């Protein structure tokens, strides 16, 4: 079997999450050049590759946020994905089904999963520039 080269870019805006991720990665048998972990806010991030890839997000579910703040955040996530990550696939896990609808993108995949005790939805999205449909198809 031929190995497919994979590059993983991980980021978070929480320094503790970055430290925990780096520690967890140090326990794995991975070449260090295949994984980079950076302290970056998703809303300030850009793809650092010209090749399409996969974006995986685990945003706050809203347990400690006001409903209007969580709705605003999820809508902003959808906008950021649509306008900054075309050609990529995105996967988002959340227990907040109403907030997931605020993403504003139609998921191609939906899976029910558990993240600890929380029942979550694991949604997959194909990201594309513009509209997926031509004017004639509408």
PDB file of C-alpha atoms in Angstrom:
ATOM      1  CA  UNK A   1       0.000   0.000   0.000  1.00  0.00           C
ATOM      2  CA  UNK A   2       1.245   3.424  -0.947  1.00  0.00           C
ATOM      3  CA  UNK A   3       1.207   6.019   1.822  1.00  0.00           C
ATOM      4  CA  UNK A   4      -0.606   9.224   1.001  1.00  0.00           C
ATOM      5  CA  UNK A   5       1.282  12.254   2.312  1.00  0.00           C
ATOM      6  CA  UNK A   6      -0.845  14.143   4.809  1.00  0.00           C
ATOM      7  CA  UNK A   7      -0.215  17.492   6.420  1.00  0.00           C
ATOM      8  CA  UNK A   8      -2.234  18.460   9.498  1.00  0.00           C
ATOM      9  CA  UNK A   9      -2.662  22.079  10.589  1.00  0.00           C
ATOM     10  CA  UNK A  10      -4.250  22.444  14.033  1.00  0.00           C
ATOM     11  CA  UNK A  11      -5.209  25.696  15.701  1.00  0.00           C
ATOM     12  CA  UNK A  12      -7.172  27.061  18.624  1.00  0.00           C
ATOM     13  CA  UNK A  13      -7.521  30.416  20.337  1.00  0.00           C
ATOM     14  CA  UNK A  14      -6.972  28.828  23.763  1.00  0.00           C
ATOM     15  CA  UNK A  15      -3.329  28.409  24.877  1.00  0.00           C
ATOM     16  CA  UNK A  16      -4.251  25.491  27.181  1.00  0.00           C
ATOM     17  CA  UNK A  17      -5.848  23.619  24.270  1.00  0.00           C
ATOM     18  CA  UNK A  18      -2.681  24.177  22.231  1.00  0.00           C
ATOM     19  CA  UNK A  19      -0.500  22.789  25.043  1.00  0.00           C
ATOM     20  CA  UNK A  20      -2.738  19.740  25.459  1.00  0.00           C
ATOM     21  CA  UNK A  21      -2.754  19.101  21.711  1.00  0.00           C
ATOM     22  CA  UNK A  22       1.028  19.347  21.473  1.00  0.00           C
ATOM     23  CA  UNK A  23       1.403  16.961  24.402  1.00  0.00           C
ATOM     24  CA  UNK A  24      -1.053  14.452  22.893  1.00  0.00           C
ATOM     25  CA  UNK A  25       0.754  14.612  19.547  1.00  0.00           C
ATOM     26  CA  UNK A  26       4.102  14.023  21.268  1.00  0.00           C
ATOM     27  CA  UNK A  27       2.725  10.674  22.463  1.00  0.00           C
ATOM     28  CA  UNK A  28       1.994   9.535  18.894  1.00  0.00           C
ATOM     29  CA  UNK A  29       4.409   8.089  16.376  1.00  0.00           C
ATOM     30  CA  UNK A  30       4.026  10.853  13.778  1.00  0.00           C
ATOM     31  CA  UNK A  31       6.750  12.666  11.876  1.00  0.00           C
ATOM     32  CA  UNK A  32       6.858  16.154  13.427  1.00  0.00           C
ATOM     33  CA  UNK A  33       6.892  17.828   9.995  1.00  0.00           C
ATOM     34  CA  UNK A  34       3.426  16.388   9.262  1.00  0.00           C
ATOM     35  CA  UNK A  35       1.660  18.338  12.041  1.00  0.00           C
ATOM     36  CA  UNK A  36       1.727  22.011  12.969  1.00  0.00           C
ATOM     37  CA  UNK A  37      -0.166  23.411  15.961  1.00  0.00           C
ATOM     38  CA  UNK A  38      -0.663  27.159  16.271  1.00  0.00           C
ATOM     39  CA  UNK A  39      -2.426  29.638  18.529  1.00  0.00           C
ATOM     40  CA  UNK A  40      -4.770  31.237  15.971  1.00  0.00           C
ATOM     41  CA  UNK A  41      -8.379  32.353  16.148  1.00  0.00           C
ATOM     42  CA  UNK A  42     -10.419  30.581  13.442  1.00  0.00           C
ATOM     43  CA  UNK A  43     -11.951  33.910  12.399  1.00  0.00           C
ATOM     44  CA  UNK A  44      -8.462  35.204  11.566  1.00  0.00           C
ATOM     45  CA  UNK A  45      -7.217  32.033   9.905  1.00  0.00           C
ATOM     46  CA  UNK A  46      -6.714  31.374   6.203  1.00  0.00           C
ATOM     47  CA  UNK A  47      -5.855  28.153   4.394  1.00  0.00           C
ATOM     48  CA  UNK A  48      -2.070  27.857   4.306  1.00  0.00           C
ATOM     49  CA  UNK A  49      -2.080  25.502   1.373  1.00  0.00           C
ATOM     50  CA  UNK A  50      -3.166  25.774  -2.236  1.00  0.00           C
ATOM     51  CA  UNK A  51      -4.513  22.230  -2.147  1.00  0.00           C
ATOM     52  CA  UNK A  52      -8.029  21.623  -0.893  1.00  0.00           C
ATOM     53  CA  UNK A  53      -8.297  19.814   2.397  1.00  0.00           C
ATOM     54  CA  UNK A  54     -10.591  19.247   5.333  1.00  0.00           C
ATOM     55  CA  UNK A  55     -11.459  21.766   8.060  1.00  0.00           C
ATOM     56  CA  UNK A  56     -12.658  20.237  11.340  1.00  0.00           C
ATOM     57  CA  UNK A  57     -14.381  22.469  13.903  1.00  0.00           C
ATOM     58  CA  UNK A  58     -15.558  21.852  17.447  1.00  0.00           C
ATOM     59  CA  UNK A  59     -17.079  25.252  18.291  1.00  0.00           C
ATOM     60  CA  UNK A  60     -18.628  26.091  21.671  1.00  0.00           C
ATOM     61  CA  UNK A  61     -22.044  24.502  22.013  1.00  0.00           C
ATOM     62  CA  UNK A  62     -23.507  27.438  23.931  1.00  0.00           C
ATOM     63  CA  UNK A  63     -23.759  26.025  27.444  1.00  0.00           C
ATOM     64  CA  UNK A  64     -21.969  29.106  28.802  1.00  0.00           C
ATOM     65  CA  UNK A  65     -23.029  31.652  26.179  1.00  0.00           C
ATOM     66  CA  UNK A  66     -26.122  33.718  25.516  1.00  0.00           C
ATOM     67  CA  UNK A  67     -28.335  32.282  22.724  1.00  0.00           C
ATOM     68  CA  UNK A  68     -27.909  35.353  20.499  1.00  0.00           C
ATOM     69  CA  UNK A  69     -24.104  35.159  20.891  1.00  0.00           C
ATOM     70  CA  UNK A  70     -24.003  31.502  19.893  1.00  0.00           C
ATOM     71  CA  UNK A  71     -26.298  32.131  16.889  1.00  0.00           C
ATOM     72  CA  UNK A  72     -24.052  34.991  15.783  1.00  0.00           C
ATOM     73  CA  UNK A  73     -20.914  32.849  16.188  1.00  0.00           C
ATOM     74  CA  UNK A  74     -22.289  29.951  14.141  1.00  0.00           C
ATOM     75  CA  UNK A  75     -23.483  32.302  11.376  1.00  0.00           C
ATOM     76  CA  UNK A  76     -19.975  33.823  11.305  1.00  0.00           C
ATOM     77  CA  UNK A  77     -18.433  30.331  11.092  1.00  0.00           C
ATOM     78  CA  UNK A  78     -20.592  29.578   8.042  1.00  0.00           C
ATOM     79  CA  UNK A  79     -19.639  32.872   6.389  1.00  0.00           C
ATOM     80  CA  UNK A  80     -15.941  32.315   7.091  1.00  0.00           C
ATOM     81  CA  UNK A  81     -16.037  28.797   5.659  1.00  0.00           C
ATOM     82  CA  UNK A  82     -17.945  29.839   2.527  1.00  0.00           C
ATOM     83  CA  UNK A  83     -15.792  32.842   1.663  1.00  0.00           C
ATOM     84  CA  UNK A  84     -12.342  31.747   2.876  1.00  0.00           C
ATOM     85  CA  UNK A  85     -12.223  27.979   2.402  1.00  0.00           C
ATOM     86  CA  UNK A  86     -13.757  27.203  -1.050  1.00  0.00           C
ATOM     87  CA  UNK A  87     -12.827  23.788  -2.388  1.00  0.00           C
ATOM     88  CA  UNK A  88     -12.377  22.372   1.113  1.00  0.00           C
ATOM     89  CA  UNK A  89     -14.636  20.043   3.036  1.00  0.00           C
ATOM     90  CA  UNK A  90     -15.707  21.074   6.534  1.00  0.00           C
ATOM     91  CA  UNK A  91     -16.841  18.922   9.429  1.00  0.00           C
ATOM     92  CA  UNK A  92     -18.480  20.511  12.465  1.00  0.00           C
ATOM     93  CA  UNK A  93     -19.462  18.757  15.689  1.00  0.00           C
ATOM     94  CA  UNK A  94     -22.023  20.332  18.011  1.00  0.00           C
ATOM     95  CA  UNK A  95     -24.748  19.392  20.462  1.00  0.00           C
ATOM     96  CA  UNK A  96     -26.565  22.621  19.589  1.00  0.00           C
ATOM     97  CA  UNK A  97     -28.749  21.595  16.639  1.00  0.00           C
ATOM     98  CA  UNK A  98     -30.370  25.022  16.375  1.00  0.00           C
ATOM     99  CA  UNK A  99     -26.979  26.740  16.173  1.00  0.00           C
ATOM    100  CA  UNK A 100     -25.843  24.299  13.466  1.00  0.00           C
ATOM    101  CA  UNK A 101     -28.709  25.553  11.306  1.00  0.00           C
ATOM    102  CA  UNK A 102     -27.229  29.067  11.631  1.00  0.00           C
ATOM    103  CA  UNK A 103     -24.135  27.865   9.712  1.00  0.00           C
ATOM    104  CA  UNK A 104     -26.186  28.645   6.605  1.00  0.00           C
ATOM    105  CA  UNK A 105     -24.747  25.770   4.568  1.00  0.00           C
ATOM    106  CA  UNK A 106     -26.503  22.541   3.687  1.00  0.00           C
ATOM    107  CA  UNK A 107     -24.679  19.534   5.143  1.00  0.00           C
ATOM    108  CA  UNK A 108     -23.852  16.701   2.750  1.00  0.00           C
ATOM    109  CA  UNK A 109     -23.422  14.326   5.693  1.00  0.00           C
ATOM    110  CA  UNK A 110     -25.110  14.136   9.108  1.00  0.00           C
ATOM    111  CA  UNK A 111     -24.152  11.696  11.819  1.00  0.00           C
ATOM    112  CA  UNK A 112     -25.377  11.428  15.403  1.00  0.00           C
ATOM    113  CA  UNK A 113     -22.434  10.930  17.757  1.00  0.00           C
ATOM    114  CA  UNK A 114     -21.658  11.433  21.437  1.00  0.00           C
ATOM    115  CA  UNK A 115     -18.992  13.808  22.703  1.00  0.00           C
ATOM    116  CA  UNK A 116     -18.738  12.627  26.285  1.00  0.00           C
ATOM    117  CA  UNK A 117     -22.287  12.668  27.679  1.00  0.00           C
ATOM    118  CA  UNK A 118     -23.600  15.053  25.010  1.00  0.00           C
ATOM    119  CA  UNK A 119     -25.514  13.801  21.989  1.00  0.00           C
ATOM    120  CA  UNK A 120     -24.052  15.704  19.057  1.00  0.00           C
ATOM    121  CA  UNK A 121     -24.443  16.091  15.348  1.00  0.00           C
ATOM    122  CA  UNK A 122     -21.329  15.618  13.196  1.00  0.00           C
ATOM    123  CA  UNK A 123     -22.124  17.515   9.984  1.00  0.00           C
ATOM    124  CA  UNK A 124     -20.034  17.443   6.814  1.00  0.00           C
ATOM    125  CA  UNK A 125     -20.120  20.234   4.222  1.00  0.00           C
ATOM    126  CA  UNK A 126     -18.665  20.584   0.722  1.00  0.00           C
ATOM    127  CA  UNK A 127     -17.476  24.183   0.426  1.00  0.00           C
ATOM    128  CA  UNK A 128     -17.635  25.948  -2.916  1.00  0.00           C
ATOM    129  CA  UNK A 129     -17.350  29.486  -4.233  1.00  0.00           C
ATOM    130  CA  UNK A 130     -20.608  31.121  -5.299  1.00  0.00           C
ATOM    131  CA  UNK A 131     -23.761  29.105  -5.761  1.00  0.00           C
ATOM    132  CA  UNK A 132     -23.750  25.368  -6.296  1.00  0.00           C
ATOM    133  CA  UNK A 133     -26.521  25.748  -8.876  1.00  0.00           C
ATOM    134  CA  UNK A 134     -26.512  27.649 -12.135  1.00  0.00           C
ATOM    135  CA  UNK A 135     -29.360  30.073 -12.826  1.00  0.00           C
ATOM    136  CA  UNK A 136     -30.977  27.514 -15.170  1.00  0.00           C
ATOM    137  CA  UNK A 137     -31.047  24.844 -12.442  1.00  0.00           C
ATOM    138  CA  UNK A 138     -32.815  27.065  -9.893  1.00  0.00           C
TER     139      UNK A 138
END
